[in-house]
mmCIF file of C-alpha atoms and ligand atoms in Angstrom:
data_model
loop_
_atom_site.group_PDB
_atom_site.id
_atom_site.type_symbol
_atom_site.label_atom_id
_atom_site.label_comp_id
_atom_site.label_asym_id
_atom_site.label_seq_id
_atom_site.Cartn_x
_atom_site.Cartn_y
_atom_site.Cartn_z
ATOM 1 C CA UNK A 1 -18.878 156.910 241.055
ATOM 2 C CA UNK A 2 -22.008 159.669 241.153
ATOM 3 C CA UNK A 3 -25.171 159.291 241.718
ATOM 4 C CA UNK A 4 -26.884 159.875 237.848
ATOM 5 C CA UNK A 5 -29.964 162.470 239.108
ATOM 6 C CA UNK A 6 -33.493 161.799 237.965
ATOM 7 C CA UNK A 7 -32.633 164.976 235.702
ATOM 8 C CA UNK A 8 -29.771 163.927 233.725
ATOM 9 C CA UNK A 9 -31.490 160.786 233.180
ATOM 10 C CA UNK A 10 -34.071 162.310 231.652
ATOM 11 C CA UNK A 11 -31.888 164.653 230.021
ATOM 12 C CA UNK A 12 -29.615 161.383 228.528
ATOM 13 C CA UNK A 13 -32.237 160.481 226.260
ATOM 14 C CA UNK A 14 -31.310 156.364 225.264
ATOM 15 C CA UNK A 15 -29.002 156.456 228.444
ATOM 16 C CA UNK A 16 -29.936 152.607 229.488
ATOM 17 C CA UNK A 17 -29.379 151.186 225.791
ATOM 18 C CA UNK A 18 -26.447 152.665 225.637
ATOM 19 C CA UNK A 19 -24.461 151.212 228.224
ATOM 20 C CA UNK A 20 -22.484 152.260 231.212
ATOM 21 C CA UNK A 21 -20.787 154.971 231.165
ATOM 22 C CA UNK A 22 -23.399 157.022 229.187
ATOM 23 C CA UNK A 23 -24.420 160.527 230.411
ATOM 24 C CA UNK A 24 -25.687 162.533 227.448
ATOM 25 C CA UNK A 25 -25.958 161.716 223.527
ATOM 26 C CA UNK A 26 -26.967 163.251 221.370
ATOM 27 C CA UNK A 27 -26.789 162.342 217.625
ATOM 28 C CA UNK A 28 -26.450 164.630 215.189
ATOM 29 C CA UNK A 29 -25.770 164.940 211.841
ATOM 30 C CA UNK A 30 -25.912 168.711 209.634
ATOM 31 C CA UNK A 31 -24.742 169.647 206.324
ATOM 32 C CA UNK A 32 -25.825 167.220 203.977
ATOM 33 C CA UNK A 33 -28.186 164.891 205.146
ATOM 34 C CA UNK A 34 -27.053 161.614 206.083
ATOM 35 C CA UNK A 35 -26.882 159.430 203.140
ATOM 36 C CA UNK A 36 -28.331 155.477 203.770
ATOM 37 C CA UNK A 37 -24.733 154.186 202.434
ATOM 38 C CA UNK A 38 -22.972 156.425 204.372
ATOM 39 C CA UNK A 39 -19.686 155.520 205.979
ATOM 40 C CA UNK A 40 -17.434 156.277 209.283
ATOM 41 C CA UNK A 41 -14.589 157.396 208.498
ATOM 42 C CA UNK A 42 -13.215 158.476 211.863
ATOM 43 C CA UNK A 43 -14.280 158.327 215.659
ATOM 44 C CA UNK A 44 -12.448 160.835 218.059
ATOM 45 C CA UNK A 45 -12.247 160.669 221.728
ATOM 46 C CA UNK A 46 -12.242 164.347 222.504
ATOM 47 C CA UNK A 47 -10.733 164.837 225.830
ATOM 48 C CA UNK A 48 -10.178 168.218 227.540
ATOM 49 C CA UNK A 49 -9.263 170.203 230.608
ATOM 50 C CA UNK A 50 -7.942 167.370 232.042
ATOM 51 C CA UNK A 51 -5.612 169.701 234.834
ATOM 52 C CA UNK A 52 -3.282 166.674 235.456
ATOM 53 C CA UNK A 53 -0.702 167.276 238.562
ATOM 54 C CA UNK A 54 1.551 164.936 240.657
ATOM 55 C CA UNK A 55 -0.909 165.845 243.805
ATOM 56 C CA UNK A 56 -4.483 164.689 244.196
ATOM 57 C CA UNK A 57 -6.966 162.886 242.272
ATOM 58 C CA UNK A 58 -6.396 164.103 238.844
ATOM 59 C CA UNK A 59 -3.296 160.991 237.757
ATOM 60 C CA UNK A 60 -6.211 158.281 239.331
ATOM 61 C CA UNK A 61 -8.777 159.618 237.323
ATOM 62 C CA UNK A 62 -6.665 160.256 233.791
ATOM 63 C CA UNK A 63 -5.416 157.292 234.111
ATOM 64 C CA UNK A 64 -9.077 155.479 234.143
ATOM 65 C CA UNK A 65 -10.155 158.243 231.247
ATOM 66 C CA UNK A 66 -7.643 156.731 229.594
ATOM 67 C CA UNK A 67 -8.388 152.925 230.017
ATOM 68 C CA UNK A 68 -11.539 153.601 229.768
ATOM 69 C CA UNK A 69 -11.132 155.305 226.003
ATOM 70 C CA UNK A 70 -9.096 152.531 225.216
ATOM 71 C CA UNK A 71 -11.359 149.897 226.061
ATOM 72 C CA UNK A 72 -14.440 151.068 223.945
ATOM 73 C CA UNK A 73 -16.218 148.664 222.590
ATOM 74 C CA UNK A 74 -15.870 150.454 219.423
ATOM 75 C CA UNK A 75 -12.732 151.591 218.578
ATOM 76 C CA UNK A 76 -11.164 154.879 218.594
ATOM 77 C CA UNK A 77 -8.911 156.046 216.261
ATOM 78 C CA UNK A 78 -7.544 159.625 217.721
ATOM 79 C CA UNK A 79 -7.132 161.360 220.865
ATOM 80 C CA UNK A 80 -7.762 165.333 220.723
ATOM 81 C CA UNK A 81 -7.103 167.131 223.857
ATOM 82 C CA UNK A 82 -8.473 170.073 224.066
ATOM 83 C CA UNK A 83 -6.001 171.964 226.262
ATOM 84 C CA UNK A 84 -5.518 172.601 230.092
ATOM 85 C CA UNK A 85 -4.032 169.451 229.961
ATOM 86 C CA UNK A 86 -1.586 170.428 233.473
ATOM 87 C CA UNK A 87 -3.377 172.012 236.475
ATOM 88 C CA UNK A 88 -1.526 175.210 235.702
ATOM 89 C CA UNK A 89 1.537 176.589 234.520
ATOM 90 C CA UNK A 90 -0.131 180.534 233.493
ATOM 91 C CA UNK A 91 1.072 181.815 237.011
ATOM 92 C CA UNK A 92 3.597 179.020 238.133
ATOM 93 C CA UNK A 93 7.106 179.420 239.001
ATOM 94 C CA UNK A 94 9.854 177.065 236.573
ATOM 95 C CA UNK A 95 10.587 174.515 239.344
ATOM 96 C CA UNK A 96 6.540 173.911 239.457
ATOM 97 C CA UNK A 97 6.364 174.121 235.852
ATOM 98 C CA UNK A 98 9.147 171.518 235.143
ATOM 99 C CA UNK A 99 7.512 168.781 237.805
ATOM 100 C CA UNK A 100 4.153 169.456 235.975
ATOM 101 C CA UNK A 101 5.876 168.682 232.206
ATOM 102 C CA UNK A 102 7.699 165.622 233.897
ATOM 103 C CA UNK A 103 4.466 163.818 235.176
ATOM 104 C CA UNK A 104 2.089 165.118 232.072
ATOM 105 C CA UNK A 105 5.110 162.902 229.519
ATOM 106 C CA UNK A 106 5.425 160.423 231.921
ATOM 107 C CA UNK A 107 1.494 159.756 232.559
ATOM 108 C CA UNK A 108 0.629 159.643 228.853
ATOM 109 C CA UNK A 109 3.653 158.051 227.716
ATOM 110 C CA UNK A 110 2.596 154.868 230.502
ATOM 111 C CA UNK A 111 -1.231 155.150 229.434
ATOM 112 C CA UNK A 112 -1.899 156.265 226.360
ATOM 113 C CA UNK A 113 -1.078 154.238 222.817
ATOM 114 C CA UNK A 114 -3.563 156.133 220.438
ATOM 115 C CA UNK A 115 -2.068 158.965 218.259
ATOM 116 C CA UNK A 116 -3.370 162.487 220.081
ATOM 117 C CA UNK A 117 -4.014 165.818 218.322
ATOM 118 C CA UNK A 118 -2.997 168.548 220.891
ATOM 119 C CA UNK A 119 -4.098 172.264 221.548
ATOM 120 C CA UNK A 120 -2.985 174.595 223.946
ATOM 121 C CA UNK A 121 -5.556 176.069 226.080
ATOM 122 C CA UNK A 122 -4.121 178.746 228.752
ATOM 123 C CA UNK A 123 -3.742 176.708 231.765
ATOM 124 C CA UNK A 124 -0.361 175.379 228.954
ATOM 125 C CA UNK A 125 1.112 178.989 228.893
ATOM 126 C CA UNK A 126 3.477 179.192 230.994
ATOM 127 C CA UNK A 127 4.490 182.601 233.414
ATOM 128 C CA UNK A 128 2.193 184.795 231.409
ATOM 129 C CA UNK A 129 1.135 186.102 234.914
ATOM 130 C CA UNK A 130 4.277 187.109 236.152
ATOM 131 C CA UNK A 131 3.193 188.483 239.232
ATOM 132 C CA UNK A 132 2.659 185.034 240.073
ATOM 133 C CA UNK A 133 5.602 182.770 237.863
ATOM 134 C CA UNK A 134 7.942 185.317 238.629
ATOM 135 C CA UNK A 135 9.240 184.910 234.699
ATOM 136 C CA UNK A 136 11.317 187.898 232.762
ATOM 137 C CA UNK A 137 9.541 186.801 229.894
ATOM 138 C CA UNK A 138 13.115 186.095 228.987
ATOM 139 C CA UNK A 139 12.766 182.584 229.167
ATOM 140 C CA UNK A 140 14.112 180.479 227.332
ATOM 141 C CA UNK A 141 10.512 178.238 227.018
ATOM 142 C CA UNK A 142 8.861 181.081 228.369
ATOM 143 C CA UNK A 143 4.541 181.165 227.208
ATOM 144 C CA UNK A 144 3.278 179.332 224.302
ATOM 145 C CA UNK A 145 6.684 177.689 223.972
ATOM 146 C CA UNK A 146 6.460 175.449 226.850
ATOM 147 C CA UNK A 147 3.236 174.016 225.568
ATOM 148 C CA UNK A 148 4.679 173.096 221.921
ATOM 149 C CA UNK A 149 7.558 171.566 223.806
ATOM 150 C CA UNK A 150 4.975 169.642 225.843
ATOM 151 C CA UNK A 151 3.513 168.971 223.016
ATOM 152 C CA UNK A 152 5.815 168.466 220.341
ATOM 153 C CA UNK A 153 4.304 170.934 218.459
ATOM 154 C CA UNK A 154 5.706 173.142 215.779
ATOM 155 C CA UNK A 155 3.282 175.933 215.632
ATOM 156 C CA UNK A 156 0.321 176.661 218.221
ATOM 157 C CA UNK A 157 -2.155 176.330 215.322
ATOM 158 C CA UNK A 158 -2.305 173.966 212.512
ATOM 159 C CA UNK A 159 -4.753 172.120 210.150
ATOM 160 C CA UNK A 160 -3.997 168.802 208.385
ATOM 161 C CA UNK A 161 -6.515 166.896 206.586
ATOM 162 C CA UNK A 162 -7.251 163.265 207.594
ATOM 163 C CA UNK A 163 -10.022 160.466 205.977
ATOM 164 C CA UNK A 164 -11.380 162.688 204.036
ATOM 165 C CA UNK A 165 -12.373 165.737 206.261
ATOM 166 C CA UNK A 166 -10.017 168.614 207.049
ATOM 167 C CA UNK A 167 -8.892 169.594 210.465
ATOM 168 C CA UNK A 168 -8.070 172.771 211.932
ATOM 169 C CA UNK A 169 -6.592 173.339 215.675
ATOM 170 C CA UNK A 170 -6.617 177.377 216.480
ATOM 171 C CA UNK A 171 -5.260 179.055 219.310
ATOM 172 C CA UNK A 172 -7.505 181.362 221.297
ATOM 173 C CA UNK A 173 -5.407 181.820 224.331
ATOM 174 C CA UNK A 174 -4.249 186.009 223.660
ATOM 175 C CA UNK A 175 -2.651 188.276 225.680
ATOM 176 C CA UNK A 176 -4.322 190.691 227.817
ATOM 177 C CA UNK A 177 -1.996 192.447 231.088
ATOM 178 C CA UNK A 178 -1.547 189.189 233.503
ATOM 179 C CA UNK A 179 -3.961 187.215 232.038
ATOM 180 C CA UNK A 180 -5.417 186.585 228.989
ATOM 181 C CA UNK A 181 -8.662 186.851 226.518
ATOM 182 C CA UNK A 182 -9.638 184.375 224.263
ATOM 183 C CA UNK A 183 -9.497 185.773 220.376
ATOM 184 C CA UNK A 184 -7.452 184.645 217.332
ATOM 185 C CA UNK A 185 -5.112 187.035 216.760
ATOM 186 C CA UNK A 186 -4.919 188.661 213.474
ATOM 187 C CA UNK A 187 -2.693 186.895 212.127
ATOM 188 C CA UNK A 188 -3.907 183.656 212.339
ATOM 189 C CA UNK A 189 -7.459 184.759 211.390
ATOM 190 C CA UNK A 190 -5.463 185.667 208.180
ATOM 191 C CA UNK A 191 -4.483 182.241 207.999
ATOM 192 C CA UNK A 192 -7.897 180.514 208.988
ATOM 193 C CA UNK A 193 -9.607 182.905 206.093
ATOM 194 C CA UNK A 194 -6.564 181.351 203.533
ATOM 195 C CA UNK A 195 -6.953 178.173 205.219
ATOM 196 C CA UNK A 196 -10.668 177.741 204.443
ATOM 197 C CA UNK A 197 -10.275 178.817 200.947
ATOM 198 C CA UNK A 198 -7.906 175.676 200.169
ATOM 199 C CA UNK A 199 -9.974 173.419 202.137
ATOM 200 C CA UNK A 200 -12.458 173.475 199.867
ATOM 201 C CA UNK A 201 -15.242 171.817 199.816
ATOM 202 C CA UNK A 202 -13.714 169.334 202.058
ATOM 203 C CA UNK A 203 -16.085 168.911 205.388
ATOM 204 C CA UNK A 204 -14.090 170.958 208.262
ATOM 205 C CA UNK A 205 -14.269 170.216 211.885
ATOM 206 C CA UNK A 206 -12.257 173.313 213.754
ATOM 207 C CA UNK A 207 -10.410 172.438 217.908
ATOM 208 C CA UNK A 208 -10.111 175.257 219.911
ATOM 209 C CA UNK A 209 -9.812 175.380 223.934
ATOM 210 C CA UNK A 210 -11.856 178.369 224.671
ATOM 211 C CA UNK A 211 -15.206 178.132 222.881
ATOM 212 C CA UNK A 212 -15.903 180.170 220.118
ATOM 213 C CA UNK A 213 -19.762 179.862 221.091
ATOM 214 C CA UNK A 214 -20.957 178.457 223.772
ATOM 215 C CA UNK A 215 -24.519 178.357 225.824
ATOM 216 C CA UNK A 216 -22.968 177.547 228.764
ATOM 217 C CA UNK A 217 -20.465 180.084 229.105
ATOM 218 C CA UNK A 218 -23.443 182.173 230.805
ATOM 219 C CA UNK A 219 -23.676 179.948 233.758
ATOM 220 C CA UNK A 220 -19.746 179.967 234.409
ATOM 221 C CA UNK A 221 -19.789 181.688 237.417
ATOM 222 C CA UNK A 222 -22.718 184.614 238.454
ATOM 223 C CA UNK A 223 -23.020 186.665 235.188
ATOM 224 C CA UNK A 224 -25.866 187.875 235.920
ATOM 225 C CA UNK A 225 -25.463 189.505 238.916
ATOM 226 C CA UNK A 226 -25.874 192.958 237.403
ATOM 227 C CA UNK A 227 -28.923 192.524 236.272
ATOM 228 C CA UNK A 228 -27.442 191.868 232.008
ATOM 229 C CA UNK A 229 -26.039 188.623 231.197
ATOM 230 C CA UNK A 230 -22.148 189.504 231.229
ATOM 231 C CA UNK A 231 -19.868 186.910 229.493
ATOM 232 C CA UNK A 232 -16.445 187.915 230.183
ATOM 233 C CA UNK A 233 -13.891 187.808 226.896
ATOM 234 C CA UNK A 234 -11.554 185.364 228.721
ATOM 235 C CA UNK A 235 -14.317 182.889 228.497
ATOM 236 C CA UNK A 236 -15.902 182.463 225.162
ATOM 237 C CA UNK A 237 -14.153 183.886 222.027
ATOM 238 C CA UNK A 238 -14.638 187.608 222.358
ATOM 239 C CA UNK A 239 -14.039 187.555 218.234
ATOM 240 C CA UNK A 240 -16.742 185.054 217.885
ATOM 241 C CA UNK A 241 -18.571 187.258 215.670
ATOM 242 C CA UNK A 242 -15.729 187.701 212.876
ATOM 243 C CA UNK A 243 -15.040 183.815 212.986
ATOM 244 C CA UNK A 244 -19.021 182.832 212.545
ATOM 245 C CA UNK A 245 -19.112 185.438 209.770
ATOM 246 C CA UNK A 246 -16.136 183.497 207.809
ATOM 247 C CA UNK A 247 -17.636 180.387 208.458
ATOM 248 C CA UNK A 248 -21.008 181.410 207.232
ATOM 249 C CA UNK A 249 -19.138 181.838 203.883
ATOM 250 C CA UNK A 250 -17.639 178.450 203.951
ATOM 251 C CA UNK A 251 -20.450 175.906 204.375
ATOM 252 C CA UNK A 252 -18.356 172.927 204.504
ATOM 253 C CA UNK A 253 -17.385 173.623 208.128
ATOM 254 C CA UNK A 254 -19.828 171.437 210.027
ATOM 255 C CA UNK A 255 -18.301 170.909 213.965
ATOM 256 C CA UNK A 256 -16.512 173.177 216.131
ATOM 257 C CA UNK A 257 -15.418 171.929 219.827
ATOM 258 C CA UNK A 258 -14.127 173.162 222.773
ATOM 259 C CA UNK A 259 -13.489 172.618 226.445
ATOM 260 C CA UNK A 260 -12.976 175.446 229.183
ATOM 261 C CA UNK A 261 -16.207 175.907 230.603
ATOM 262 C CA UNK A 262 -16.081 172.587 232.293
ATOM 263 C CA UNK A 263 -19.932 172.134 231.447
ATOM 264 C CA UNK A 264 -21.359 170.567 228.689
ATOM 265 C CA UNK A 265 -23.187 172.306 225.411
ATOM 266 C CA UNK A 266 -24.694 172.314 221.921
ATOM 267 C CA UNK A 267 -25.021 175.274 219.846
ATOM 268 C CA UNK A 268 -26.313 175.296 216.442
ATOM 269 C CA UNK A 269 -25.819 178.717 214.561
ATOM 270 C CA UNK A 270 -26.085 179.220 210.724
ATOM 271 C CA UNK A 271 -25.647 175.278 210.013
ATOM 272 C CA UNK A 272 -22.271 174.672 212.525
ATOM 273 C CA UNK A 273 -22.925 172.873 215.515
ATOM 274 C CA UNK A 274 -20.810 174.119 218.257
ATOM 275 C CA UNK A 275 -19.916 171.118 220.481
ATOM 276 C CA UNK A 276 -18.360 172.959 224.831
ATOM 277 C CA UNK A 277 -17.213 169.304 225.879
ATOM 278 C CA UNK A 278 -17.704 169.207 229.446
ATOM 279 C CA UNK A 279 -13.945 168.045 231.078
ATOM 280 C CA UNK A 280 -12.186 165.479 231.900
ATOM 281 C CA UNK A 281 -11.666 166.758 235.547
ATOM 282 C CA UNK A 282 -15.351 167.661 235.591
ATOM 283 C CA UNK A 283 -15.394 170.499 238.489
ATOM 284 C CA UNK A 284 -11.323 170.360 239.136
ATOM 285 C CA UNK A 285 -11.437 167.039 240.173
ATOM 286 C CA UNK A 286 -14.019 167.649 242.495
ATOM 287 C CA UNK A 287 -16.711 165.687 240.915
ATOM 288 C CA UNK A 288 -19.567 167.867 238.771
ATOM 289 C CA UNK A 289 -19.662 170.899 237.168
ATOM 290 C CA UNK A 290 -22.918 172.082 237.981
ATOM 291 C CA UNK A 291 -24.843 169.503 236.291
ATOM 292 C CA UNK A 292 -22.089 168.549 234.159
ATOM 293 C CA UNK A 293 -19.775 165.272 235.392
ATOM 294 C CA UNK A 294 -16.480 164.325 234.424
ATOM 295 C CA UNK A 295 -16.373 162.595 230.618
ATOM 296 C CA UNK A 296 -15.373 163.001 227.655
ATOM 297 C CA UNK A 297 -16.492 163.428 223.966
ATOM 298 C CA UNK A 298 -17.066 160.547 221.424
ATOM 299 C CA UNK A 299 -17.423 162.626 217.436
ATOM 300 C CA UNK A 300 -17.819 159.893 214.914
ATOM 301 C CA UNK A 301 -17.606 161.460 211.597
ATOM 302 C CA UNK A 302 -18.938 160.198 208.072
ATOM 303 C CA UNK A 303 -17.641 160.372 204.790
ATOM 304 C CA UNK A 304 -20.746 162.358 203.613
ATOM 305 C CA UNK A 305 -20.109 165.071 205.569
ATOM 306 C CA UNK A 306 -22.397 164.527 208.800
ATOM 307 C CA UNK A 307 -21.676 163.091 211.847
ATOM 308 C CA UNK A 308 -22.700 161.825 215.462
ATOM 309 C CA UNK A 309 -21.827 163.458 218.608
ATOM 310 C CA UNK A 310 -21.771 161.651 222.381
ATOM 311 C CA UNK A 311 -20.686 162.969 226.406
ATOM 312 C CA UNK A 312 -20.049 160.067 228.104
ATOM 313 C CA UNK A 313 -18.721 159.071 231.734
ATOM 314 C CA UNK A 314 -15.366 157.252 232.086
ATOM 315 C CA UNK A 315 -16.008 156.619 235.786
ATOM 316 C CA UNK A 316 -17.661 154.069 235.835
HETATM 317 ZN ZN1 ZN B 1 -9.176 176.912 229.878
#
């Protein structure tokens, strides 16, 4: 357990009534203004970059995430994880990759009973470094594949529409040399722009791993060293500005979240709120982030539209 600093306590606003575990809530609701008879519809336990390998603290701790999320008080329904769910598999050879898809099935399939919603966040690709993996690229399982085998995914973006609000997982993780940037790629922005039309008017809350805005993307890492703010393109969508124009013309997407940072953020642009979830591992299982700690992300959402947002501990 950390010690909770005078700051974040002040920063937690409602932290004591709350109840262990809190951190940060915030409640939010946009769109349509919450309605008195308003309903929940759905709460979500949004956990991400939980960077889970045999070695180390990071099985303790997911482990107690996951007790912990299935232990609320107030019951979740759904798990989404928002990617960089093993340490690493971008620049790991197969024998490493193979022990990190073992222990990721066998941790969740000894800890976790709730349905989960996955997305692939980079850490999930595997050998796309191949200096490092040593992959052809030949592979049978080779990149994105490993991760829908993980998993047991068809495609490495999706929507599906559930109690009333419509869901849509993208996939920012695109290749750049060894590494990667985070964009959609063309394609599936064609798809997102068809996919929005048939949603509708149904309220739309959009998973991604990378964030496709983010405040706190500035402070990961020394980006202003130069003298300008530099946010590099592997960090927060580097096509942010096509996306936020498409959902300006679709006002019926209300929540967008994300993990990869590590740190946790709110960002409100043109009526979306933008919710960078902290992680699960908090600073790579070496306590905080900065001033973010390990938690999670509670998103209750209503069946008028709005909904409630909460960053909670699970270590505790
Ligand atoms: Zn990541």
């Amino acid at each position: 357990m950390e010690r909770i600093s005078r700051r974040e306590m002040l920063k937690g606003i409602g932290t004591a009534a709350l109840g262990a575990g809190a951190w940060l809530t915030l409640r939010t609701s946009v769109g349509a203004s919450p309605t008195p008879a308003r309903k929940r519809v759905l709460r979500i336990a949004h956990l991400t970059d939980i960077h889970l390998a045999p070695e180390g603290p990071s099985t303790q701790g997911f482990i107690r995430c996951l007790q912990f999320v299935h232990e609320m008080k107030d019951p979740v329904d759904v798990i989404f994880n928002g990617g960089d769910s093993v340490a690493d598999v971008f620049g790991q050879n197969a024998e490493r990759a193979q022990s990190l898809f073992n222990h990721w099935r066998k941790v969740l399939k000894e800890n976790c009973k709730l349905p989960v919603e996955h997305c692939v966040g980079n850490h999930d690709v595997w050998g796309w470094n191949k200096e490092r993996s040593g992959c052809t690229g030949n592979e049978p399982n080779y990149g994105k594949k490993w991760a829908l085998e993980l998993f047991e995914l068809e495609t490495p973006y999706r929507s599906f529409d559930r109690a009333g609000w419509h869901f849509i997982v993208l996939d920012c993780t695109f290749p750049q040399g060894n590494g990667y940037t985070a964009r959609l790629d063309d394609e599936q922005f064609e798809w997102l722009k068809a996919d929005l039309q048939k949603a509708g008017n149904k309220p739309t809350f959009v998973l991604s791993h990378q964030p496709i805005l983010s405040a706190s993307a500035y402070f990961d890492g020394e980006n202003e060293k130069t003298g300008n703010w530099v946010v590099p393109g592997a960090w927060m969508c580097i096509d942010a500005r096509r996306v936020v124009e498409l959902f300006y013309q679709h006002k019926n997407v209300k929540v967008c979240i994300s993990g990869h940072i590590h740190l946790y953020d709110r960002v409100d642009y043109n009526g979306v709120t933008y919710l960078c979830n902290g992680a699960v591992s908090g600073g790579w299982w070496g306590g905080n982030y900065h001033q973010t700690p390990p938690g999670i992300g509670i998103i209750d959402l209503y069946n008028d539209g709005s909904f409630e947002s909460q960053y909670l501990r699970y270590d505790r």
